[in-house]
Short mmCIF file of C-alpha atoms and ligand atoms in Angstrom, two decimals:
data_model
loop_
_atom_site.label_atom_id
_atom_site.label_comp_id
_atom_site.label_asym_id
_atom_site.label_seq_id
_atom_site.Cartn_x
_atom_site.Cartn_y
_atom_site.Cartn_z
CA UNK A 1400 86.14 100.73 107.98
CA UNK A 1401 89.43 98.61 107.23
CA UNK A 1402 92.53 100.51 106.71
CA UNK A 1403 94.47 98.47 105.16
CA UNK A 1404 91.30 98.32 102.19
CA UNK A 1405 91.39 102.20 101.95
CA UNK A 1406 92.82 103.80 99.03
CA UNK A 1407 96.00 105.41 98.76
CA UNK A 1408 98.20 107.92 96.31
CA UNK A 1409 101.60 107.01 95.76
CA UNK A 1410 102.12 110.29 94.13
CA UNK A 1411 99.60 110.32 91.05
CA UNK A 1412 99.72 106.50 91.13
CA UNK A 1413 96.01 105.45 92.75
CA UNK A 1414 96.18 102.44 94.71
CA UNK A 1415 92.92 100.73 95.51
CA UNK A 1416 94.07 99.32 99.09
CA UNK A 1417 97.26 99.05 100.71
CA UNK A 1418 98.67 95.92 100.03
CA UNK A 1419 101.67 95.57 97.68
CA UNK A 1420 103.31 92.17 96.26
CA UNK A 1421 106.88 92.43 97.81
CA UNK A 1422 109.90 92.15 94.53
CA UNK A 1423 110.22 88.06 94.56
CA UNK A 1424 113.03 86.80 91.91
CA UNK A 1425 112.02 83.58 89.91
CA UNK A 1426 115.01 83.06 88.90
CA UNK A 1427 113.57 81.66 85.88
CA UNK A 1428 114.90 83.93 82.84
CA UNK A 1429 116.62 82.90 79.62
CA UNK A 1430 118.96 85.50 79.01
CA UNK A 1431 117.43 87.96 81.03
CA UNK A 1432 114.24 87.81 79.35
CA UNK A 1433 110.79 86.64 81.14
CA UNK A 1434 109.54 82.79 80.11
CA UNK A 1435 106.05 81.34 80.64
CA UNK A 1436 107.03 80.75 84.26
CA UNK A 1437 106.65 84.53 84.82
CA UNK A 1438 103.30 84.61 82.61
CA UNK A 1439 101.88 81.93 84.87
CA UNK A 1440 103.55 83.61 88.67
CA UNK A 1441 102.19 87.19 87.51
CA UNK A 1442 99.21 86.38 86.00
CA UNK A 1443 98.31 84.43 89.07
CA UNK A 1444 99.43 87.20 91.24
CA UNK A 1445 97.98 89.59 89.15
CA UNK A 1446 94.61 88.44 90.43
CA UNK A 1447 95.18 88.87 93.64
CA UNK A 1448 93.25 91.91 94.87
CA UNK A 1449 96.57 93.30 96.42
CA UNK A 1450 96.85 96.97 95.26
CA UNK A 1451 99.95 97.01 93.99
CA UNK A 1452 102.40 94.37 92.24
CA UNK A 1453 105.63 94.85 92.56
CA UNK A 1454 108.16 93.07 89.73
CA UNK A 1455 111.05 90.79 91.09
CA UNK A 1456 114.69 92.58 91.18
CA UNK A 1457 115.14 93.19 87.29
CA UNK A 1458 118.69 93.30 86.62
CA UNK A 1459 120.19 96.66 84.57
CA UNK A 1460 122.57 94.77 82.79
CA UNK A 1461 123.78 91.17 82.53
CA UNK A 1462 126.81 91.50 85.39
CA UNK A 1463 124.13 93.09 87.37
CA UNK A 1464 122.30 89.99 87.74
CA UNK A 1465 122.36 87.94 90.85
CA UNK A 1466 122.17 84.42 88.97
CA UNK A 1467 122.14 83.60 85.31
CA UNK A 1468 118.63 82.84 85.30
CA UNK A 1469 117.45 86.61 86.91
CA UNK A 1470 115.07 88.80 84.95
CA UNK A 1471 116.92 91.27 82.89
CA UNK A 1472 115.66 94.84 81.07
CA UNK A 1473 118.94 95.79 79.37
CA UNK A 1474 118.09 94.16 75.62
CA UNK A 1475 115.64 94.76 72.93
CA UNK A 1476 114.75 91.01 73.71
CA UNK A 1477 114.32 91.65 77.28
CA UNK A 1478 111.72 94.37 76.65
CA UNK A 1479 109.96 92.50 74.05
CA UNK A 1480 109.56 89.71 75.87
CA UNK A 1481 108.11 91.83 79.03
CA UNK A 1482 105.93 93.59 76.37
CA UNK A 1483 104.37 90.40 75.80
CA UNK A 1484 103.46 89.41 79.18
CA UNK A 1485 102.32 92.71 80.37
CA UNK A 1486 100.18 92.85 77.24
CA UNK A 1487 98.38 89.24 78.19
CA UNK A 1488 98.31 90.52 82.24
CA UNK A 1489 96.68 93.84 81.26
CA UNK A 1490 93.64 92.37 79.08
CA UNK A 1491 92.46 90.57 82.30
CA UNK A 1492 93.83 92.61 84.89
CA UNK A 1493 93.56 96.11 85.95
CA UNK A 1494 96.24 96.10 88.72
CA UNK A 1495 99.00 98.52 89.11
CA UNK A 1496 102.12 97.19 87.76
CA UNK A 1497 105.84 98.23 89.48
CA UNK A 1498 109.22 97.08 88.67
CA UNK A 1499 112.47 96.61 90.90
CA UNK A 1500 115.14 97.44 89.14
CA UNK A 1501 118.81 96.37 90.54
CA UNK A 1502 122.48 95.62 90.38
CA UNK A 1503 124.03 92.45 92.36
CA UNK A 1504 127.38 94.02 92.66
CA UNK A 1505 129.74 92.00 94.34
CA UNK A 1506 126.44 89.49 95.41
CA UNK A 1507 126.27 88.73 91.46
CA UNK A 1508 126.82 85.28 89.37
CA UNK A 1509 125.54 83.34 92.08
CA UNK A 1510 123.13 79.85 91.58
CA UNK A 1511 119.89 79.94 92.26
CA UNK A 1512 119.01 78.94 95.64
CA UNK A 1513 117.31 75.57 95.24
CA UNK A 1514 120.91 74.94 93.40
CA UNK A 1515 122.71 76.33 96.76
CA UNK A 1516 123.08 79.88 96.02
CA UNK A 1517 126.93 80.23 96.01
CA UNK A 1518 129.11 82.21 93.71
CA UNK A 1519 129.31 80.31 90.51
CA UNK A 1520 132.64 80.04 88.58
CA UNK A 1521 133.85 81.71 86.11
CA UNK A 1522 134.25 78.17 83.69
CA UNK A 1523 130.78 77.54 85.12
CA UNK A 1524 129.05 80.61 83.29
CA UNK A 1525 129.94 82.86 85.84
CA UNK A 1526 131.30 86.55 85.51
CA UNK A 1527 133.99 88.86 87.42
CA UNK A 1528 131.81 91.05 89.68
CA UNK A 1529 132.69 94.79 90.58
CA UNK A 1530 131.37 96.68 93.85
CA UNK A 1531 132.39 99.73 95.34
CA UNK A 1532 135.35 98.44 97.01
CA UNK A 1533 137.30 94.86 96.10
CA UNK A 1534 135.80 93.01 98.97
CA UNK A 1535 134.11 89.89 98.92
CA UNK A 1536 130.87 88.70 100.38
CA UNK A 1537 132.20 85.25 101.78
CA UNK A 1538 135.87 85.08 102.31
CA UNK A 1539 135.71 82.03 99.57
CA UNK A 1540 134.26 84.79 96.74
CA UNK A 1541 136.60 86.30 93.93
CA UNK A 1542 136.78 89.64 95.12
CA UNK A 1543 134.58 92.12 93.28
CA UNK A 1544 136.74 94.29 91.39
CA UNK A 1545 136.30 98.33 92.37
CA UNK A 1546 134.36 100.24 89.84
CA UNK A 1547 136.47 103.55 88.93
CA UNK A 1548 135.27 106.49 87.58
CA UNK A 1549 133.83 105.40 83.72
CA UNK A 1550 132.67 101.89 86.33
CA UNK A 1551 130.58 104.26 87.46
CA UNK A 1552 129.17 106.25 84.92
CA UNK A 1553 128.55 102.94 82.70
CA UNK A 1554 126.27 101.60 85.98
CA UNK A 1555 124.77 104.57 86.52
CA UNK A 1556 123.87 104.61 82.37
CA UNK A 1557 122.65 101.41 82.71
CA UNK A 1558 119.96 102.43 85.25
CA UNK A 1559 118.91 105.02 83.29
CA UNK A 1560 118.39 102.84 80.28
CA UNK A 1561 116.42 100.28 82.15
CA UNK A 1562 114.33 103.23 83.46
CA UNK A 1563 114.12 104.42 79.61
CA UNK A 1564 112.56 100.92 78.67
CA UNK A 1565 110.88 100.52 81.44
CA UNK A 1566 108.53 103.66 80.51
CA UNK A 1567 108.20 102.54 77.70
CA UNK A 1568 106.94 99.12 78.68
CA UNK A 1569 104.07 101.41 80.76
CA UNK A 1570 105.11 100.22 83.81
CA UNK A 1571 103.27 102.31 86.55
CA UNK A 1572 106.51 102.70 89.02
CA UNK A 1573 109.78 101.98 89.49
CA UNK A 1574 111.78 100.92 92.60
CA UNK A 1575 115.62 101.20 92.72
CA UNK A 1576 116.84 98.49 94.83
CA UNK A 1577 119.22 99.62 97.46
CA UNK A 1578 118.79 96.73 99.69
CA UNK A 1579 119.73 93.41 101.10
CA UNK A 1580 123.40 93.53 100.01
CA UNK A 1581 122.93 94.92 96.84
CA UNK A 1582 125.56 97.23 94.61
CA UNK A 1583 123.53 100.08 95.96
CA UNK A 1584 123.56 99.20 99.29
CA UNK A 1585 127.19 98.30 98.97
CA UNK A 1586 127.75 101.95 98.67
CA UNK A 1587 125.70 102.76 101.14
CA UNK A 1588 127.35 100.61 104.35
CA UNK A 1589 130.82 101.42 105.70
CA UNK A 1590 131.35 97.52 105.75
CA UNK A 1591 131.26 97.23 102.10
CA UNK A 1592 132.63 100.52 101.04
CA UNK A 1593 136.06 101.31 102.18
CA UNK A 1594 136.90 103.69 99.20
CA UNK A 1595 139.05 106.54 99.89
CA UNK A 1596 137.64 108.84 97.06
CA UNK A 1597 134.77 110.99 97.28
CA UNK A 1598 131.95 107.91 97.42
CA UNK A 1599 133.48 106.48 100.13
CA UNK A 1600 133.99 107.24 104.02
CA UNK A 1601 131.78 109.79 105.22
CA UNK A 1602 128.07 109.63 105.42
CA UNK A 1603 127.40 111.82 102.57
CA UNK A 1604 129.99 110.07 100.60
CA UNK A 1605 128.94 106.48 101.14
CA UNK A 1606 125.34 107.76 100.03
CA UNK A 1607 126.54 110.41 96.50
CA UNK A 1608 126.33 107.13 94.19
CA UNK A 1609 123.04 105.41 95.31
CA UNK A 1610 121.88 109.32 95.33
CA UNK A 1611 123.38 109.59 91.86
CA UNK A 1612 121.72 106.55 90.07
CA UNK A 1613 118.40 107.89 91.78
CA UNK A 1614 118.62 111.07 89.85
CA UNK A 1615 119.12 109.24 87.10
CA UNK A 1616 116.46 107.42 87.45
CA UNK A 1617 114.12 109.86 88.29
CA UNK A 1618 115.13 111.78 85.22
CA UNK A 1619 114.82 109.04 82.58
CA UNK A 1620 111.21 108.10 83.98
CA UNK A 1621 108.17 110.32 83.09
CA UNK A 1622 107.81 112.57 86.18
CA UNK A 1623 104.13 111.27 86.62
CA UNK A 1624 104.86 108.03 87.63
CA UNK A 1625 106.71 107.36 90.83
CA UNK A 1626 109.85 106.42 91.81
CA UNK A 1627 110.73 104.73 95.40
CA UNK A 1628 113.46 103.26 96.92
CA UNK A 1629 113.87 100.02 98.85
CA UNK A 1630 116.18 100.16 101.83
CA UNK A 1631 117.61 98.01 104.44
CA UNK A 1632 117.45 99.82 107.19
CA UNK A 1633 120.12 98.13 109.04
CA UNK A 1634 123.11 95.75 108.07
CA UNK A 1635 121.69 94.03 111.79
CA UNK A 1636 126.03 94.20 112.32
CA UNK A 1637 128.11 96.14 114.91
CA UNK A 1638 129.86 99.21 113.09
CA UNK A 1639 127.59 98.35 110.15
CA UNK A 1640 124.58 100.51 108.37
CA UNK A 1641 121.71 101.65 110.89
CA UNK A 1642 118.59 103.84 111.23
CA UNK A 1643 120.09 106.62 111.88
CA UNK A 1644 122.17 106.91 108.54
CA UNK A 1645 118.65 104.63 107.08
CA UNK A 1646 116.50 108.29 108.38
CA UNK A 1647 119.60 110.61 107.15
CA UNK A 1648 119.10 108.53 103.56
CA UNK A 1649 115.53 109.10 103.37
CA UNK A 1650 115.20 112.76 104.06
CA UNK A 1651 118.04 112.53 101.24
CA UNK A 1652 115.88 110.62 98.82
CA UNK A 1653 112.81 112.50 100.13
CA UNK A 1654 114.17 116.13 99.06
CA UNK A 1655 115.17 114.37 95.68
CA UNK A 1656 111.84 113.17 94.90
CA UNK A 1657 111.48 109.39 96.01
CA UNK A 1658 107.82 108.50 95.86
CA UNK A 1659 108.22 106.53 99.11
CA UNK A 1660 110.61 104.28 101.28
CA UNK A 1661 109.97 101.03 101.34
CA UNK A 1662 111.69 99.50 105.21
CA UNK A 1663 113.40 96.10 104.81
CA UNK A 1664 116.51 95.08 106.74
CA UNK A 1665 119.79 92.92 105.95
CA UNK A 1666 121.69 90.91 103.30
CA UNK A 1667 124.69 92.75 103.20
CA UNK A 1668 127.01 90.86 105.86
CA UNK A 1669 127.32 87.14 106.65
CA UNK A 1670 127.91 88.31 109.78
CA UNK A 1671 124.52 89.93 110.36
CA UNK A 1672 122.52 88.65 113.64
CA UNK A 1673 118.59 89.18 112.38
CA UNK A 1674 116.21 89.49 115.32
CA UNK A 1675 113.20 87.39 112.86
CA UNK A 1676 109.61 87.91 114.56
CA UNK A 1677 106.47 88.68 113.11
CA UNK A 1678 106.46 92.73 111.90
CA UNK A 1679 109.99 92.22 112.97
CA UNK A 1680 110.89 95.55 110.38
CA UNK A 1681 108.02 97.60 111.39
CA UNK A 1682 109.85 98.91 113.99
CA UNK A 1683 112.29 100.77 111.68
CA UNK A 1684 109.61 101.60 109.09
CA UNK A 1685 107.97 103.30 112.22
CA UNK A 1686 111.01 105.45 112.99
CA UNK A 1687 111.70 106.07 109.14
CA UNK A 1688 107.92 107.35 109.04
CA UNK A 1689 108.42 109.37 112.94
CA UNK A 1690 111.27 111.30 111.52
CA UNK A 1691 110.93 111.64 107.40
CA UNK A 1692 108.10 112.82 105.69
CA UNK A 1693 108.01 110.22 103.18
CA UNK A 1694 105.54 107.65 102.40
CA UNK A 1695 106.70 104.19 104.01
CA UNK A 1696 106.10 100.58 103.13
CA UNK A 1697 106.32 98.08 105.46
CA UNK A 1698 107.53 94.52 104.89
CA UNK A 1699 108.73 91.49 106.72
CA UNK A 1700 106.25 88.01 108.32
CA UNK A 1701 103.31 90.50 108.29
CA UNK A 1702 101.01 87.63 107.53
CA UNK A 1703 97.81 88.17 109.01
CA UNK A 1704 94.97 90.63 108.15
CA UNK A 1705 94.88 91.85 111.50
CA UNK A 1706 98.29 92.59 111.59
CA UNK A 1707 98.76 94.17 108.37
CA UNK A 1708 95.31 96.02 109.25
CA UNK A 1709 97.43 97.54 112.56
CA UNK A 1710 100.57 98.30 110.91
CA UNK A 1711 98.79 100.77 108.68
CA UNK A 1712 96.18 101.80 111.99
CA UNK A 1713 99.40 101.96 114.50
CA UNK A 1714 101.48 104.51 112.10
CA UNK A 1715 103.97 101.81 111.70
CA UNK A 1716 104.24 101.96 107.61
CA UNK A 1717 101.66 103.66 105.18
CA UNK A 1718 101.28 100.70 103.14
CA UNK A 1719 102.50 97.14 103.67
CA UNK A 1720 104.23 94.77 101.26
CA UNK A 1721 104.00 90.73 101.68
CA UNK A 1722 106.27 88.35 99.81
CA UNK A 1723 106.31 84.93 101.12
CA UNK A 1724 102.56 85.18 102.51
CA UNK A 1725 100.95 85.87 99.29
CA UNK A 1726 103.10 83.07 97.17
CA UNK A 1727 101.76 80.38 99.80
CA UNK A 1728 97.95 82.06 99.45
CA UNK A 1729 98.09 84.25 96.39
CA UNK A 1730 94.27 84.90 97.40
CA UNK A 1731 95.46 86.39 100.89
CA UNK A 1732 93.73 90.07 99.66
CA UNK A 1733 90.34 88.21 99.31
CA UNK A 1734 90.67 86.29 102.65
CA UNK A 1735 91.72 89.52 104.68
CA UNK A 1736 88.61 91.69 102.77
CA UNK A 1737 86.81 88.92 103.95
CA UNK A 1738 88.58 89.08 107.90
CA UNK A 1739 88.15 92.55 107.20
CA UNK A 1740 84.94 93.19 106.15
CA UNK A 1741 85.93 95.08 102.93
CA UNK A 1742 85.41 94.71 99.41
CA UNK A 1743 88.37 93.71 96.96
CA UNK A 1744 88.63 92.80 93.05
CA UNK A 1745 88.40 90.06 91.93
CA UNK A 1746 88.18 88.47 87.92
CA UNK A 1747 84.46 88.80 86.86
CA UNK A 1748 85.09 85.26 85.68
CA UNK A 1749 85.42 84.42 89.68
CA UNK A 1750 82.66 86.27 90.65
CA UNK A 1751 80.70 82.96 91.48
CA UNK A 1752 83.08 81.71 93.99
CA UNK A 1753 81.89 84.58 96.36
CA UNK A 1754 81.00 82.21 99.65
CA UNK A 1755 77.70 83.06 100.89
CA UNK A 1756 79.04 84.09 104.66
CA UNK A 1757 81.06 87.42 102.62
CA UNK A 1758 77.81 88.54 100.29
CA UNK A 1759 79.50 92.21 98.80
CA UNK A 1760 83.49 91.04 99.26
CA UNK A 1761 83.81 91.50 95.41
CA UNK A 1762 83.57 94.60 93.69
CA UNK A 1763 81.41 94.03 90.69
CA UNK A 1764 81.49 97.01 89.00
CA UNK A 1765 82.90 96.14 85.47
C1 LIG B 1959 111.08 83.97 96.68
C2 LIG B 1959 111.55 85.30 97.18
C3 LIG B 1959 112.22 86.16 96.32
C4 LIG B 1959 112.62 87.44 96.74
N1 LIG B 1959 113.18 88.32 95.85
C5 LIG B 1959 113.35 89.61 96.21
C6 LIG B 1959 113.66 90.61 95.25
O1 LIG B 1959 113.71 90.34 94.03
N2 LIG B 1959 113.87 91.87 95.67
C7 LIG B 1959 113.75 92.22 97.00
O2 LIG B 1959 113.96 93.38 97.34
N3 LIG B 1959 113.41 91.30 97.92
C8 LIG B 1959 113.17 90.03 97.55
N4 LIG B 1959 112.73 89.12 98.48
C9 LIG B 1959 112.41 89.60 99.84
C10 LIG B 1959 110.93 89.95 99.94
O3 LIG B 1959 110.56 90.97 99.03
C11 LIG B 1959 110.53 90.36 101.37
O4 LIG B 1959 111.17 91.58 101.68
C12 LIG B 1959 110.92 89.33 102.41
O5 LIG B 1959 110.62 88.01 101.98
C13 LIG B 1959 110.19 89.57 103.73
O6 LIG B 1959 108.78 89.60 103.53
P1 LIG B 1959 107.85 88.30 103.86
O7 LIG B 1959 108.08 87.96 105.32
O8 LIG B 1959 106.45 88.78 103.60
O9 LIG B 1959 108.28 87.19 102.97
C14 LIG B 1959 112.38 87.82 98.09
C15 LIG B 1959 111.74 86.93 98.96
C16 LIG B 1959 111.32 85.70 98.51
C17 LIG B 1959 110.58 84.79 99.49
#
């Protein structure tokens, strides 16, 4: 019996295996709000099998974006637009639908990166960014200015609103984004926030904000549907964020309520040295999981059904999240039932396509 194609609770949220689309931007939004592009990537994805899909970092409010062209839920527009393509996803699909929701900080008002990916100018369309403290990413960046007190309240707000459309949009989850460089995480490593006020310095200081807009989250999102948290677990820099403060975080976000942790790594320093191997996260996830009692996704070149099949076996993660893999074979779910010997859903339009050598991979039940 395959693990990975066993069910699994993220609190009341029923998952029918353990494989979750990893958040991937498109960077392919007109003023924040989704175009056909995302009709055509979701719907596609939406057919998947995987158990789980997970929308690309969805920006809180326009500076929060990390390029012009990101996927916003901060206007009417923005939620109408989603409306729509959830509405055409759900008639054919019955898959669980999550959302990432984020702030770029000081990483905003950047291109996209088939367009390079740098900091774009202020006469270009760009915006001023804000972070904890006024340092830059690259030493070439205008530094983000340092959100003060009503900063603060306005970003945490803006969460909350998101989280308020977001319900209303049914989305079945929600996942703050405190990772890979992000406003959140920011806050969260001591290379990014040098503030001498009460959200900066110490441990429990560098984590009251992040800890803040998860409240606020949690609060404005019905409390049956989950809320988790993705994490990099380490800055992969000398003096930087680690797993230790990464486990100190999640027993944090565990007594508040997070539905899970989900284990990726980086994006926060140019500086960072990443060790890149297959599973080459599932060694933190592993720890996180060791040391927290918190459900735990694992991410990061897990790209064959074997492997994601001993991730889950192994104790490394609870569930496992694929980004990349599952763009370059959005079928991956049917091909590792089939590796697997498991069943997984597929469109009863599709049905036909079963190959002979896999007779019961698709669940026909209508
Ligand atoms: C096209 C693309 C877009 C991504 N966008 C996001 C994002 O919106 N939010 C996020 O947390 N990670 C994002 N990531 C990172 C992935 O979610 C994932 O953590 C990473 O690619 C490692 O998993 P993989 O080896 O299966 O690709 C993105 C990755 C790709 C390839």
């Amino acid at each position: 019996m395959s693990k990975l194609f066993s069910s699994y609770k993220i609190g009341p949220l029923e998952l029918s295996n353990r494989i979750i689309i990893a958040p991937m931007c498109q960077y392919s939004a007109e003023e924040g709000s989704a175009t056909d592009w995302h009709l055509i990537h979701l719907g596609n994805l939406a057919l998947s099998g995987a158990g789980l899909l997970i929308l690309e970092a969805t920006a809180v409010s326009p500076e929060a974006r990390i390029s012009p062209a990101d996927l916003g839920l901060y206007s009417d527009a923005n939620e109408e637009a989603l409306a729509r393509m959830l509405a055409t996803i759900r008639r054919h699909s019955d898959i669980p639908v999550g959302m990432q929701i984020s702030h770029a900080g000081r990483k905003a008002s950047t291109a996209p990166p088939w367009d390079g990916g740098g900091q774009v100018g202020l006469e270009s369309g760009g915006w001023q960014t804000e972070g904890p403290s006024a340092l830059p990413y690259a030493g070439t960046d205008r530094p983000p200015i340092q959100l003060d007190t009503a900063g603060l309240a306005r970003v945490r707000d803006a969460f909350a609103h998101t989280a308020r459309r977001a319900a209303r949009l049914g989305l079945d989850m929600l996942e703050l984004h405190a990772a890979h460089g992000y406003l959140l995480h920011q806050f969260l490593s001591p290379l990014s926030n040098q503030r001498d006020d009460q959200y900066g310095g110490s441990l429990e200081n560098r984590m009251r904000f992040p800890l803040e807009v998860f409240d606020a989250v949690r609060a404005a999102f019905p409390s049956d549907r989950p809320v988790g948290v993705r994490i990099s677990a380490t800055d992969w820099v000398e003096g930087g964020w680690d797993v230790d403060q990464s486990v100190a975080f999640s027993h944090a976000l565990a007594a508040r309520g997070s539905a899970y942790v989900h284990v990726s790594s980086g994006g926060l320093s140019a500086q960072q040295k990443i060790e890149v191997g297959p599973g080459y996260q599932l060694a933190f996830a592993r720890e996180i999981k060791r040391q927290v009692a918190v459900p735990v996704i694992g991410v990061g070149m897990i790209t064959t059904p074997e492997q994601a099949e001993s991730a889950i076996r192994d104790g490394s993660a609870d569930l496992v999240a694929l980004a990349r893999g599952i763009l370059y074979d959005p079928r991956w779910p049917w091909h590792a039932a089939a590796a697997l010997g498991a069943q997984v859903k597929a469109p009863k339009q599709y049905w036909r396509s079963q190959p002979a050598a896999y007779k019961g991979l698709f669940q026909t039940d209508k």
